[in-house]
PDB file of C-alpha atoms in Angstrom:
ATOM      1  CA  UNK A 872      69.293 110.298 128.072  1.00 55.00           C
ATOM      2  CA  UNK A 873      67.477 109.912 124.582  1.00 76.00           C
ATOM      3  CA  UNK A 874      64.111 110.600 124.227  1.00 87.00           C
ATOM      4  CA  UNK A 875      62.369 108.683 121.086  1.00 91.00           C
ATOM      5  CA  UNK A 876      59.467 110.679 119.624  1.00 96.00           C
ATOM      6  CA  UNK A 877      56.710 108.899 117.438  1.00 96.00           C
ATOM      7  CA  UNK A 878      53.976 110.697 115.990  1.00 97.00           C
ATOM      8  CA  UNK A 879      50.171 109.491 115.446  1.00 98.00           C
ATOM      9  CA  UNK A 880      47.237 111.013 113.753  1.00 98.00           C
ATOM     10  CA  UNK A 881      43.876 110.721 116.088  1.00 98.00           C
ATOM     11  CA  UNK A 882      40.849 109.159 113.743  1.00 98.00           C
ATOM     12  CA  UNK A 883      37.570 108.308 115.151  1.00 97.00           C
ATOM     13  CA  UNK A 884      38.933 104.563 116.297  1.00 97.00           C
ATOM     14  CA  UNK A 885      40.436 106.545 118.905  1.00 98.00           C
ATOM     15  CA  UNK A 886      37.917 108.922 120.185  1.00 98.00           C
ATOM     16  CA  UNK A 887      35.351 108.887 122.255  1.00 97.00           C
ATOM     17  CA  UNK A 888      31.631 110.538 121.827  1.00 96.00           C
ATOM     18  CA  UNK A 889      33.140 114.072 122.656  1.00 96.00           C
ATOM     19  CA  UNK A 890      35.821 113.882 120.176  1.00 97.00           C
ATOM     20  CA  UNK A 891      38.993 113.608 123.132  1.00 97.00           C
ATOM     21  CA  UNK A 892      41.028 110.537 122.539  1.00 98.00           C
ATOM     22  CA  UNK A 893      39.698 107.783 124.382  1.00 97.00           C
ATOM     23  CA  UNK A 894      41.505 106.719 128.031  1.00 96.00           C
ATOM     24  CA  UNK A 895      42.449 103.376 127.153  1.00 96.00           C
ATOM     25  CA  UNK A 896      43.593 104.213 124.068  1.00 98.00           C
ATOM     26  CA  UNK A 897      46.585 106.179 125.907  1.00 98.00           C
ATOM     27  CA  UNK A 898      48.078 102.653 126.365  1.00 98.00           C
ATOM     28  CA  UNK A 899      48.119 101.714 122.656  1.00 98.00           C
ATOM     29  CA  UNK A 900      50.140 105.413 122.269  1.00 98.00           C
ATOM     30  CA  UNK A 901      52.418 103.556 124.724  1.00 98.00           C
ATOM     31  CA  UNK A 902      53.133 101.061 122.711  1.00 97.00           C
ATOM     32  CA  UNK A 903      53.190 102.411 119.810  1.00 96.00           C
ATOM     33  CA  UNK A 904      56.692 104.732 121.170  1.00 96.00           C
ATOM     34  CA  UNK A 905      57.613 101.248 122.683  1.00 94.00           C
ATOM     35  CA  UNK A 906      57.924  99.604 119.299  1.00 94.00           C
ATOM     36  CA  UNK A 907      58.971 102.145 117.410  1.00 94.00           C
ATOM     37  CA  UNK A 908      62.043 103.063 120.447  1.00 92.00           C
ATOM     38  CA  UNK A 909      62.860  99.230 120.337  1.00 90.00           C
ATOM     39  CA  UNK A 910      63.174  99.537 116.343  1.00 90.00           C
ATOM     40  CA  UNK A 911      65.320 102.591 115.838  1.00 90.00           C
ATOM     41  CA  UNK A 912      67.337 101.095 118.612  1.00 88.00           C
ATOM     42  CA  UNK A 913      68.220  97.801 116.528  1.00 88.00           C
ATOM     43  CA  UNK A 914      66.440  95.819 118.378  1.00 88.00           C
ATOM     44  CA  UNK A 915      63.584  93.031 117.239  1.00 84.00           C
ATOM     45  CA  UNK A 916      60.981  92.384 119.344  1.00 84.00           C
ATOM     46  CA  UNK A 917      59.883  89.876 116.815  1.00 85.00           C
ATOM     47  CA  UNK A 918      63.227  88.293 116.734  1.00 84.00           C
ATOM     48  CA  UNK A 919      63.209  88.179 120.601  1.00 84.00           C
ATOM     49  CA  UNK A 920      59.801  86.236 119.842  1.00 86.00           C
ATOM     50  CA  UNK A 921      60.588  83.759 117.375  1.00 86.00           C
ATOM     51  CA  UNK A 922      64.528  83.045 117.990  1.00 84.00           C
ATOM     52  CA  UNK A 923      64.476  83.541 121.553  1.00 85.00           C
ATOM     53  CA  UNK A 924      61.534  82.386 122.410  1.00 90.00           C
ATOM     54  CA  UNK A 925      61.010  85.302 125.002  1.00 90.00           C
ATOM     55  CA  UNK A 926      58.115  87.970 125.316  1.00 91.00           C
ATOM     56  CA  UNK A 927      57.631  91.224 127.475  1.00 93.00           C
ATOM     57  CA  UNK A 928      54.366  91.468 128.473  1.00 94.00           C
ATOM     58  CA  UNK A 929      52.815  94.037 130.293  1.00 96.00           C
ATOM     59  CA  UNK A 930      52.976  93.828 134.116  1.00 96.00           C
ATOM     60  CA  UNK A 931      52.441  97.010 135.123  1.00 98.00           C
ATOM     61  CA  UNK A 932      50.830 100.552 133.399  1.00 98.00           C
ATOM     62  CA  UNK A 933      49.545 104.195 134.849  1.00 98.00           C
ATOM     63  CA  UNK A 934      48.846 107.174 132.864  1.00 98.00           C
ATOM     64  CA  UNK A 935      48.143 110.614 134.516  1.00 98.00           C
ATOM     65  CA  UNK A 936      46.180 112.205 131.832  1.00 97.00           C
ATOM     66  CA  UNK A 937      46.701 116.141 132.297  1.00 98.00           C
ATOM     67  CA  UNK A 938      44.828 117.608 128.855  1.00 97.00           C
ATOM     68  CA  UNK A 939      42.870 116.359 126.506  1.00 96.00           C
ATOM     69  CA  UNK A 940      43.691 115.476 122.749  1.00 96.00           C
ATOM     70  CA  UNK A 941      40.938 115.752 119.858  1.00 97.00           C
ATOM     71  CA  UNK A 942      40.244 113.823 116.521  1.00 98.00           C
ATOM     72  CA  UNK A 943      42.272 114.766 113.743  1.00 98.00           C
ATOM     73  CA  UNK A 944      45.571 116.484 115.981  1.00 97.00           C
ATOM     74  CA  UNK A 945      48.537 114.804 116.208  1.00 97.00           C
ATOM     75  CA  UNK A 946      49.958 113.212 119.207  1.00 97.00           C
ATOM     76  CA  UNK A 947      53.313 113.213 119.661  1.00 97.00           C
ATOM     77  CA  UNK A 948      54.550 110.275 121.814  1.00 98.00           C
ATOM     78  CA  UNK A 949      57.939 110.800 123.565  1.00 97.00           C
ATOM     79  CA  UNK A 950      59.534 107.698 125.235  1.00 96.00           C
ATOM     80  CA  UNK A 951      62.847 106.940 127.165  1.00 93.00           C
ATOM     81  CA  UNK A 952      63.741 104.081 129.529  1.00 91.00           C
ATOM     82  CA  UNK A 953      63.410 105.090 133.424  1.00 91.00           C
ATOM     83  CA  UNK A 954      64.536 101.477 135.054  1.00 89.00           C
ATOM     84  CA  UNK A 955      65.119  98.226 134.636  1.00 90.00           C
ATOM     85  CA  UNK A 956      66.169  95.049 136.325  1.00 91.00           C
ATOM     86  CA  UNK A 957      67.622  91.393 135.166  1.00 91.00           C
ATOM     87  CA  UNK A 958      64.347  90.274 134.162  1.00 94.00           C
ATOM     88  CA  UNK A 959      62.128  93.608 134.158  1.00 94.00           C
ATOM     89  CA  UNK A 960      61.681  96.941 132.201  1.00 94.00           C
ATOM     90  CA  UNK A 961      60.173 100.468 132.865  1.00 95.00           C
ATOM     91  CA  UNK A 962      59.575 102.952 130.119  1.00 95.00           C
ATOM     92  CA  UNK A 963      58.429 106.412 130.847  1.00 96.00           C
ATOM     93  CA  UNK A 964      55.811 108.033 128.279  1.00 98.00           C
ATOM     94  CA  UNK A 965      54.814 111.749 127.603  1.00 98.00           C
ATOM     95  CA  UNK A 966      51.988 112.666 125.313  1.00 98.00           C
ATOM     96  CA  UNK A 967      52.062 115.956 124.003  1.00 98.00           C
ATOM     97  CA  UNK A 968      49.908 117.946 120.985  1.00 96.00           C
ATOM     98  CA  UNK A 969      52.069 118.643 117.482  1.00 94.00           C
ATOM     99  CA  UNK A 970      53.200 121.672 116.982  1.00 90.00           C
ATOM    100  CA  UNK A 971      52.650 122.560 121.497  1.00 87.00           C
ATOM    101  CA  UNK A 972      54.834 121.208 124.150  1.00 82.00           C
ATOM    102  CA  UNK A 973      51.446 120.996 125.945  1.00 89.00           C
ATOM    103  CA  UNK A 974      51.338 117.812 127.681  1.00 96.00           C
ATOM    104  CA  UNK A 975      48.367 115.610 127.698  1.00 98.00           C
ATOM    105  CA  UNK A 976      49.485 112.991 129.442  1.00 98.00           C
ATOM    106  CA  UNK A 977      52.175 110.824 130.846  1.00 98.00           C
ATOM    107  CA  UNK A 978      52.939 107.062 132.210  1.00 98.00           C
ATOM    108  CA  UNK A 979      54.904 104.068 132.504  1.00 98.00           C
ATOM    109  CA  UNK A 980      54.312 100.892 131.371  1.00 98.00           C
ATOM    110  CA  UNK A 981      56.691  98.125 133.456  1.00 97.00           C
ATOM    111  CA  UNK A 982      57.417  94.914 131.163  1.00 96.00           C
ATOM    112  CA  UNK A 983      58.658  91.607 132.280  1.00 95.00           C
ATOM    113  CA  UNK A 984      60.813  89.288 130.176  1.00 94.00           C
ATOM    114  CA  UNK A 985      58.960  85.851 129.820  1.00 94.00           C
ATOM    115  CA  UNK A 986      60.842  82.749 128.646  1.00 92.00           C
ATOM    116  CA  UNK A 987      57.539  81.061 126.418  1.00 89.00           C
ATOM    117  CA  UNK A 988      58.601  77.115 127.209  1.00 87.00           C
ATOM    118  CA  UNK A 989      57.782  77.279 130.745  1.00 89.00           C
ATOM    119  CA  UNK A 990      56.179  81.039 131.207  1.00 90.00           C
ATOM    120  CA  UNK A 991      58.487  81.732 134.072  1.00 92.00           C
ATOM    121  CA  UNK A 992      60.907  84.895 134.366  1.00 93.00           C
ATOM    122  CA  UNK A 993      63.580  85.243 132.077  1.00 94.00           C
ATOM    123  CA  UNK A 994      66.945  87.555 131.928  1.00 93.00           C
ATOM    124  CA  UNK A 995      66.219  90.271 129.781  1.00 92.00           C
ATOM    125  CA  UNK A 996      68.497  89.290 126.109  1.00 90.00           C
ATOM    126  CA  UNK A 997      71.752  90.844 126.200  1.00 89.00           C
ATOM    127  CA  UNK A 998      71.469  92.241 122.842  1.00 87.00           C
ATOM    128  CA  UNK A 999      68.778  94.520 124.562  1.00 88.00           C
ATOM    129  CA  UNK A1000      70.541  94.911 127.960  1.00 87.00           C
ATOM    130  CA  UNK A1001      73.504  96.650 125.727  1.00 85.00           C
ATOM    131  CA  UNK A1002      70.922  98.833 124.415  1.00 84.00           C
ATOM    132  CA  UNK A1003      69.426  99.770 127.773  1.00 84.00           C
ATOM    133  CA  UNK A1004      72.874 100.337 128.812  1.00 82.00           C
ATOM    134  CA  UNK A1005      73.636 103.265 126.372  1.00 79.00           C
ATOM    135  CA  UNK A1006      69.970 104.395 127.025  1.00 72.00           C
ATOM    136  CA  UNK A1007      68.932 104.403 130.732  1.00 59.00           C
ATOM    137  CA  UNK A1008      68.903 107.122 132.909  1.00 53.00           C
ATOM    138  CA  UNK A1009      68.979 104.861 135.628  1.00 47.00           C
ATOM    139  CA  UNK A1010      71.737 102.422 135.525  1.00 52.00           C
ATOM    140  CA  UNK A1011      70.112  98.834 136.609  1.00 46.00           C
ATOM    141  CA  UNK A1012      67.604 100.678 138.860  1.00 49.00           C
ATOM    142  CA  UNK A1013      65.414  99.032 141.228  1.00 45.00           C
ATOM    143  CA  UNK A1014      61.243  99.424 139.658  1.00 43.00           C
ATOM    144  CA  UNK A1015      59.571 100.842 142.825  1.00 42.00           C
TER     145      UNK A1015
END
């Protein structure tokens, strides 16, 4: 199992009147280790865009948020693939301090593969499916 980490500097964008990052702003850390896992793996989501013509939006996110994180720390983002199906995807997220193994929080964010002519359900690309198959924890497994 790899675990991609991605790290992010809090500024006041991210914060809310006390200083603690802000709880929706847990989701954009998501994505953020999203991307950046998709990219060192090889793989372009904006290639899966524009030659594809495929998307993976968001279907389904939680976050348990466990400690808080402050302006100005670093937040490290750790991300790893817990599922997926033919047409879905489930990545797990932990949120911890730099420099700590603290954890602040942690989530999943389920993504569907879209096909963008007729905004039905698409297989996930193969070129990705490969990936997730050197990745996963949990070969094919079933989202719950």
């Amino acid at each position: 199992m790899v675990i991609h980490k991605t790290s992010y500097r809090l500024t006041f964008r991210d914060v809310d009147s006390m200083g603690i990052l802000y709880y929706a702003r847990y989701f954009f850390l998501f994505e953020i280790g999203r991307v950046e896992w998709m990219r060192d793996e090889g793989f372009s989501y904006r290639d899966m865009e524009k030659k594809m013509q495929q998307s993976l939006p968001v279907t389904k996110a939680d976050c348990h948020y466990i400690a808080p994180i402050s302006y100005d720390e670093i937040a490290i983002v750790r991300t790893e693939i817990a599922a997926w199906t033919q047409t879905t995807i489930r990545f797990a997220h932990t949120i911890h301090r730099e420099g700590q193994d603290e954890l602040c929080a942690k989530g999943q964010v389920e993504l569907g593969c879209l096909a963008h002519g007729d905004k039905r359900p698409s297989a996930i690309p193969q070129e990705l499916i490969t990936i997730l198959n050197n990745q996963a924890r949990e070969k094919r497994g079933r989202l719950r």
